[in-house]
PDB file of C-alpha atoms in Angstrom:
ATOM      1  CA  MET A   1     108.755  67.509 101.634  1.00  0.00           C
ATOM      2  CA  THR A   2     105.679  65.827 103.106  1.00  0.00           C
ATOM      3  CA  ASN A   3     104.949  64.648 106.624  1.00  0.00           C
ATOM      4  CA  THR A   4     105.443  61.035 105.529  1.00  0.00           C
ATOM      5  CA  GLU A   5     109.129  61.541 104.831  1.00  0.00           C
ATOM      6  CA  PRO A   6     111.715  61.599 107.630  1.00  0.00           C
ATOM      7  CA  ARG A   7     113.443  64.926 107.850  1.00  0.00           C
ATOM      8  CA  ARG A   8     117.189  65.179 108.403  1.00  0.00           C
ATOM      9  CA  ARG A   9     118.101  67.689 111.092  1.00  0.00           C
ATOM     10  CA  ASN A  10     119.784  70.736 109.614  1.00  0.00           C
ATOM     11  CA  ARG A  11     123.451  71.067 110.358  1.00  0.00           C
ATOM     12  CA  ARG A  12     124.809  74.076 112.209  1.00  0.00           C
ATOM     13  CA  GLY A  13     124.577  77.124 110.001  1.00  0.00           C
ATOM     14  CA  GLU A  14     121.643  75.779 107.958  1.00  0.00           C
ATOM     15  CA  GLY A  15     118.998  77.854 109.725  1.00  0.00           C
ATOM     16  CA  GLY A  16     118.369  79.791 106.526  1.00  0.00           C
ATOM     17  CA  LYS A  17     117.554  76.546 104.771  1.00  0.00           C
ATOM     18  CA  LEU A  18     114.928  75.666 107.366  1.00  0.00           C
ATOM     19  CA  ARG A  19     113.399  79.123 107.015  1.00  0.00           C
ATOM     20  CA  ASP A  20     113.091  78.598 103.267  1.00  0.00           C
ATOM     21  CA  GLU A  21     111.519  75.173 103.843  1.00  0.00           C
ATOM     22  CA  ILE A  22     108.926  76.710 106.171  1.00  0.00           C
ATOM     23  CA  ILE A  23     107.999  79.288 103.522  1.00  0.00           C
ATOM     24  CA  ALA A  24     107.861  76.578 100.847  1.00  0.00           C
ATOM     25  CA  ALA A  25     105.516  74.532 103.042  1.00  0.00           C
ATOM     26  CA  ALA A  26     103.196  77.520 103.465  1.00  0.00           C
ATOM     27  CA  VAL A  27     103.187  78.146  99.687  1.00  0.00           C
ATOM     28  CA  ALA A  28     102.398  74.479  99.058  1.00  0.00           C
ATOM     29  CA  LEU A  29      99.407  74.690 101.391  1.00  0.00           C
ATOM     30  CA  LEU A  30      98.113  77.690  99.444  1.00  0.00           C
ATOM     31  CA  ASP A  31      98.668  75.999  96.095  1.00  0.00           C
ATOM     32  CA  GLU A  32      96.669  73.000  97.246  1.00  0.00           C
ATOM     33  CA  GLY A  33      93.580  75.160  97.176  1.00  0.00           C
ATOM     34  CA  GLY A  34      93.603  76.727 100.589  1.00  0.00           C
ATOM     35  CA  ASP A  35      93.674  80.312 101.717  1.00  0.00           C
ATOM     36  CA  GLU A  36      95.210  81.973 104.732  1.00  0.00           C
ATOM     37  CA  ARG A  37      93.175  79.736 107.035  1.00  0.00           C
ATOM     38  CA  ALA A  38      95.023  76.684 105.704  1.00  0.00           C
ATOM     39  CA  VAL A  39      98.334  78.136 106.867  1.00  0.00           C
ATOM     40  CA  THR A  40      98.660  77.536 110.584  1.00  0.00           C
ATOM     41  CA  LEU A  41     101.795  76.919 112.605  1.00  0.00           C
ATOM     42  CA  ARG A  42     100.739  73.299 113.038  1.00  0.00           C
ATOM     43  CA  SER A  43      99.897  72.688 109.359  1.00  0.00           C
ATOM     44  CA  VAL A  44     103.109  74.338 108.179  1.00  0.00           C
ATOM     45  CA  ALA A  45     105.173  72.291 110.595  1.00  0.00           C
ATOM     46  CA  ARG A  46     103.454  69.103 109.476  1.00  0.00           C
ATOM     47  CA  LYS A  47     103.999  69.965 105.808  1.00  0.00           C
ATOM     48  CA  ALA A  48     107.658  70.756 106.396  1.00  0.00           C
ATOM     49  CA  GLY A  49     108.178  67.619 108.488  1.00  0.00           C
ATOM     50  CA  ILE A  50     109.274  69.475 111.611  1.00  0.00           C
ATOM     51  CA  ALA A  51     108.000  70.081 115.112  1.00  0.00           C
ATOM     52  CA  ALA A  52     105.961  73.270 115.521  1.00  0.00           C
ATOM     53  CA  PRO A  53     108.377  74.798 118.067  1.00  0.00           C
ATOM     54  CA  SER A  54     111.119  74.645 115.408  1.00  0.00           C
ATOM     55  CA  ILE A  55     109.313  77.473 113.600  1.00  0.00           C
ATOM     56  CA  TYR A  56     109.748  80.045 116.356  1.00  0.00           C
ATOM     57  CA  PRO A  57     113.467  80.790 115.862  1.00  0.00           C
ATOM     58  CA  HIS A  58     112.534  81.904 112.330  1.00  0.00           C
ATOM     59  CA  PHE A  59     108.989  83.273 112.613  1.00  0.00           C
ATOM     60  CA  ALA A  60     107.334  84.838 115.612  1.00  0.00           C
ATOM     61  CA  ASP A  61     103.791  83.953 114.577  1.00  0.00           C
ATOM     62  CA  GLN A  62     101.560  82.860 111.695  1.00  0.00           C
ATOM     63  CA  PRO A  63     101.226  86.371 110.214  1.00  0.00           C
ATOM     64  CA  SER A  64     104.991  86.637 109.903  1.00  0.00           C
ATOM     65  CA  ILE A  65     105.003  83.416 107.848  1.00  0.00           C
ATOM     66  CA  MET A  66     102.291  84.840 105.617  1.00  0.00           C
ATOM     67  CA  LEU A  67     104.276  88.055 105.242  1.00  0.00           C
ATOM     68  CA  ALA A  68     107.324  86.059 104.140  1.00  0.00           C
ATOM     69  CA  VAL A  69     105.191  84.176 101.599  1.00  0.00           C
ATOM     70  CA  VAL A  70     103.803  87.405 100.162  1.00  0.00           C
ATOM     71  CA  GLN A  71     107.252  89.017 100.080  1.00  0.00           C
ATOM     72  CA  GLN A  72     108.644  86.009  98.223  1.00  0.00           C
ATOM     73  CA  GLU A  73     105.801  85.979  95.699  1.00  0.00           C
ATOM     74  CA  MET A  74     106.095  89.736  95.176  1.00  0.00           C
ATOM     75  CA  ASP A  75     109.764  89.143  94.356  1.00  0.00           C
ATOM     76  CA  THR A  76     108.730  86.373  91.947  1.00  0.00           C
ATOM     77  CA  LEU A  77     106.204  88.685  90.292  1.00  0.00           C
ATOM     78  CA  THR A  78     108.785  91.461  89.972  1.00  0.00           C
ATOM     79  CA  ALA A  79     111.269  89.058  88.385  1.00  0.00           C
ATOM     80  CA  ALA A  80     108.607  87.859  85.920  1.00  0.00           C
ATOM     81  CA  LEU A  81     107.727  91.422  84.936  1.00  0.00           C
ATOM     82  CA  LYS A  82     111.375  92.347  84.514  1.00  0.00           C
ATOM     83  CA  GLU A  83     112.098  89.272  82.402  1.00  0.00           C
ATOM     84  CA  ALA A  84     109.092  89.994  80.200  1.00  0.00           C
ATOM     85  CA  GLY A  85     110.209  93.579  79.696  1.00  0.00           C
ATOM     86  CA  ASP A  86     113.803  92.607  78.974  1.00  0.00           C
ATOM     87  CA  ASN A  87     112.724  90.005  76.398  1.00  0.00           C
ATOM     88  CA  ALA A  88     110.136  92.185  74.686  1.00  0.00           C
ATOM     89  CA  PRO A  89     110.642  93.409  71.110  1.00  0.00           C
ATOM     90  CA  PRO A  90     112.246  96.852  70.790  1.00  0.00           C
ATOM     91  CA  GLY A  91     110.121  99.852  71.678  1.00  0.00           C
ATOM     92  CA  ALA A  92     108.318 101.203  74.718  1.00  0.00           C
ATOM     93  CA  ARG A  93     104.888 100.043  73.527  1.00  0.00           C
ATOM     94  CA  ALA A  94     105.987  96.414  73.171  1.00  0.00           C
ATOM     95  CA  ARG A  95     107.683  96.504  76.563  1.00  0.00           C
ATOM     96  CA  LEU A  96     104.581  97.950  78.228  1.00  0.00           C
ATOM     97  CA  PHE A  97     102.335  95.244  76.785  1.00  0.00           C
ATOM     98  CA  ALA A  98     104.854  92.544  77.713  1.00  0.00           C
ATOM     99  CA  VAL A  99     105.038  93.695  81.324  1.00  0.00           C
ATOM    100  CA  CYS A 100     101.265  94.107  81.703  1.00  0.00           C
ATOM    101  CA  ASN A 101     100.525  90.717  80.145  1.00  0.00           C
ATOM    102  CA  ALA A 102     103.154  89.093  82.368  1.00  0.00           C
ATOM    103  CA  TYR A 103     101.220  90.459  85.345  1.00  0.00           C
ATOM    104  CA  LEU A 104      97.992  88.932  84.042  1.00  0.00           C
ATOM    105  CA  ASP A 105      99.774  85.648  83.291  1.00  0.00           C
ATOM    106  CA  PHE A 106     101.129  85.465  86.847  1.00  0.00           C
ATOM    107  CA  ALA A 107      97.612  85.868  88.255  1.00  0.00           C
ATOM    108  CA  ARG A 108      96.296  83.158  85.919  1.00  0.00           C
ATOM    109  CA  VAL A 109      99.060  80.623  86.578  1.00  0.00           C
ATOM    110  CA  HIS A 110      99.231  81.148  90.358  1.00  0.00           C
ATOM    111  CA  PRO A 111      95.661  82.016  91.384  1.00  0.00           C
ATOM    112  CA  GLN A 112      95.948  81.032  95.052  1.00  0.00           C
ATOM    113  CA  ARG A 113      99.142  82.988  95.540  1.00  0.00           C
ATOM    114  CA  TYR A 114      97.775  85.972  93.646  1.00  0.00           C
ATOM    115  CA  ARG A 115      94.642  86.111  95.773  1.00  0.00           C
ATOM    116  CA  ILE A 116      96.761  86.113  98.910  1.00  0.00           C
ATOM    117  CA  MET A 117      98.925  88.910  97.481  1.00  0.00           C
ATOM    118  CA  PHE A 118      96.129  91.120  96.147  1.00  0.00           C
ATOM    119  CA  GLY A 119      92.742  89.526  96.606  1.00  0.00           C
ATOM    120  CA  GLY A 120      91.948  90.434 100.179  1.00  0.00           C
ATOM    121  CA  LEU A 121      92.217  86.881 101.521  1.00  0.00           C
ATOM    122  CA  TRP A 122      95.104  87.952 103.712  1.00  0.00           C
ATOM    123  CA  THR A 123      94.193  90.773 106.075  1.00  0.00           C
ATOM    124  CA  PRO A 124      97.199  91.289 108.356  1.00  0.00           C
ATOM    125  CA  SER A 125      97.040  93.292 111.536  1.00  0.00           C
ATOM    126  CA  THR A 126      99.936  95.328 112.894  1.00  0.00           C
ATOM    127  CA  GLU A 127      98.313  95.655 116.313  1.00  0.00           C
ATOM    128  CA  ASP A 128      98.624  92.140 117.675  1.00  0.00           C
ATOM    129  CA  THR A 129     101.297  90.585 115.425  1.00  0.00           C
ATOM    130  CA  SER A 130     104.984  90.987 114.700  1.00  0.00           C
ATOM    131  CA  ILE A 131     104.223  92.695 111.355  1.00  0.00           C
ATOM    132  CA  THR A 132     104.942  96.414 111.065  1.00  0.00           C
ATOM    133  CA  ASP A 133     103.480  99.150 108.893  1.00  0.00           C
ATOM    134  CA  ALA A 134     106.834  99.388 107.128  1.00  0.00           C
ATOM    135  CA  ASP A 135     106.587  95.696 106.186  1.00  0.00           C
ATOM    136  CA  LEU A 136     103.196  96.225 104.570  1.00  0.00           C
ATOM    137  CA  ASP A 137     104.101  99.525 102.894  1.00  0.00           C
ATOM    138  CA  ALA A 138     107.056  97.864 101.131  1.00  0.00           C
ATOM    139  CA  LEU A 139     104.963  95.114  99.524  1.00  0.00           C
ATOM    140  CA  GLY A 140     104.742  95.452  95.745  1.00  0.00           C
ATOM    141  CA  VAL A 141     106.873  98.593  95.528  1.00  0.00           C
ATOM    142  CA  GLU A 142     109.427  97.103  93.129  1.00  0.00           C
ATOM    143  CA  ALA A 143     106.797  95.660  90.787  1.00  0.00           C
ATOM    144  CA  PHE A 144     104.868  98.928  90.742  1.00  0.00           C
ATOM    145  CA  THR A 145     108.056 100.921  90.146  1.00  0.00           C
ATOM    146  CA  LEU A 146     108.745  98.785  87.090  1.00  0.00           C
ATOM    147  CA  LEU A 147     105.259  99.544  85.754  1.00  0.00           C
ATOM    148  CA  VAL A 148     105.891 103.271  86.271  1.00  0.00           C
ATOM    149  CA  GLU A 149     109.140 102.953  84.323  1.00  0.00           C
ATOM    150  CA  VAL A 150     107.616 101.209  81.300  1.00  0.00           C
ATOM    151  CA  LEU A 151     104.669 103.612  81.172  1.00  0.00           C
ATOM    152  CA  GLY A 152     107.052 106.539  81.557  1.00  0.00           C
ATOM    153  CA  ALA A 153     109.041 105.290  78.571  1.00  0.00           C
ATOM    154  CA  CYS A 154     105.843 105.397  76.502  1.00  0.00           C
ATOM    155  CA  VAL A 155     105.314 109.000  77.557  1.00  0.00           C
ATOM    156  CA  GLU A 156     108.896 109.884  76.644  1.00  0.00           C
ATOM    157  CA  GLU A 157     108.482 108.298  73.212  1.00  0.00           C
ATOM    158  CA  GLY A 158     105.347 110.354  72.664  1.00  0.00           C
ATOM    159  CA  ILE A 159     103.056 107.351  72.215  1.00  0.00           C
ATOM    160  CA  ALA A 160     101.118 107.881  75.456  1.00  0.00           C
ATOM    161  CA  HIS A 161      99.132 111.049  76.068  1.00  0.00           C
ATOM    162  CA  GLY A 162      96.764 112.343  78.708  1.00  0.00           C
ATOM    163  CA  SER A 163      97.595 113.839  82.074  1.00  0.00           C
ATOM    164  CA  ASP A 164     101.074 114.708  83.222  1.00  0.00           C
ATOM    165  CA  ASP A 165     100.558 112.624  86.368  1.00  0.00           C
ATOM    166  CA  LEU A 166     102.647 109.539  85.630  1.00  0.00           C
ATOM    167  CA  TYR A 167     102.224 108.142  89.127  1.00  0.00           C
ATOM    168  CA  GLY A 168      98.432 108.505  89.024  1.00  0.00           C
ATOM    169  CA  ASP A 169      98.215 106.965  85.564  1.00  0.00           C
ATOM    170  CA  SER A 170     100.382 104.068  86.716  1.00  0.00           C
ATOM    171  CA  VAL A 171      98.118 103.470  89.712  1.00  0.00           C
ATOM    172  CA  ALA A 172      95.087 103.446  87.407  1.00  0.00           C
ATOM    173  CA  LEU A 173      96.774 100.954  85.079  1.00  0.00           C
ATOM    174  CA  TRP A 174      97.811  98.735  88.016  1.00  0.00           C
ATOM    175  CA  LEU A 175      94.269  98.733  89.391  1.00  0.00           C
ATOM    176  CA  GLY A 176      92.857  97.986  85.945  1.00  0.00           C
ATOM    177  CA  LEU A 177      95.126  94.977  85.563  1.00  0.00           C
ATOM    178  CA  HIS A 178      94.176  93.804  89.024  1.00  0.00           C
ATOM    179  CA  GLY A 179      90.474  94.171  88.273  1.00  0.00           C
ATOM    180  CA  LEU A 180      90.762  92.136  85.084  1.00  0.00           C
ATOM    181  CA  ALA A 181      92.844  89.446  86.789  1.00  0.00           C
ATOM    182  CA  HIS A 182      90.295  89.218  89.593  1.00  0.00           C
ATOM    183  CA  GLN A 183      87.343  88.942  87.215  1.00  0.00           C
ATOM    184  CA  ARG A 184      89.048  86.207  85.231  1.00  0.00           C
ATOM    185  CA  ALA A 185      89.547  84.303  88.464  1.00  0.00           C
ATOM    186  CA  VAL A 186      86.006  84.526  89.809  1.00  0.00           C
ATOM    187  CA  VAL A 187      83.693  84.277  86.787  1.00  0.00           C
ATOM    188  CA  ARG A 188      82.997  81.133  84.805  1.00  0.00           C
ATOM    189  CA  LYS A 189      83.295  82.899  81.478  1.00  0.00           C
ATOM    190  CA  MET A 190      84.655  86.377  80.884  1.00  0.00           C
ATOM    191  CA  PRO A 191      82.320  88.604  78.871  1.00  0.00           C
ATOM    192  CA  GLY A 192      83.616  90.730  76.061  1.00  0.00           C
ATOM    193  CA  PRO A 193      86.162  90.308  73.269  1.00  0.00           C
ATOM    194  CA  ALA A 194      89.222  88.084  73.484  1.00  0.00           C
ATOM    195  CA  ASP A 195      91.517  91.122  73.326  1.00  0.00           C
ATOM    196  CA  VAL A 196      89.913  92.861  76.299  1.00  0.00           C
ATOM    197  CA  GLY A 197      93.277  92.858  78.084  1.00  0.00           C
ATOM    198  CA  ASP A 198      94.987  94.748  75.274  1.00  0.00           C
ATOM    199  CA  ARG A 199      92.070  97.176  75.090  1.00  0.00           C
ATOM    200  CA  LEU A 200      92.324  97.856  78.807  1.00  0.00           C
ATOM    201  CA  ILE A 201      96.073  98.460  78.591  1.00  0.00           C
ATOM    202  CA  ARG A 202      95.705 100.827  75.627  1.00  0.00           C
ATOM    203  CA  ALA A 203      92.946 102.809  77.346  1.00  0.00           C
ATOM    204  CA  LEU A 204      94.532 103.153  80.764  1.00  0.00           C
ATOM    205  CA  ALA A 205      97.993 103.887  79.362  1.00  0.00           C
ATOM    206  CA  HIS A 206      96.472 106.554  77.068  1.00  0.00           C
ATOM    207  CA  LEU A 207      98.277 105.034  74.086  1.00  0.00           C
ATOM    208  CA  LYS A 208      97.911 106.745  70.725  1.00  0.00           C
TER     209      LYS A 208
END
């Protein structure tokens, strides 16, 4: 909904709908090429077609809107990874590659959202906002847990070798994927072979 369209007042009990519309407005501002600075209470209200004070029953401040955006996109990423794994050909290796490539695809298709989620463009503070440490600690846990599971399946099948530290290896793989996604986003032309993603996955997963 844009600010040129009249907005019908939500009926009683539709507060959840307005909350979703506020989040959608913030996501739209990001997708239009902005970063966290484009998401203000005033700009979100204008995008959603509401008065700024209407935001406060749902969000205490701008950081809490950003947190909701990141939480939503983390859920979207997790769902994409799960779908890729579920639809992969049989075998732990195929599932691992499917999940890892789905991560890279998400970063490529949604660059603005990805940079807010992982790229350091959003630097929340727990000192002067409504956000808590628990809120931040929970971000990405489900997606990372899925990566641990698919890498662990490779270990169980005997096709991944190396250390016995599954958590540490999963962190290394996650960071490798993030590094590649970031480089693809910021350089005009990626150096190296076309299959650099597969090479990275094989190396960091210690695949035989």
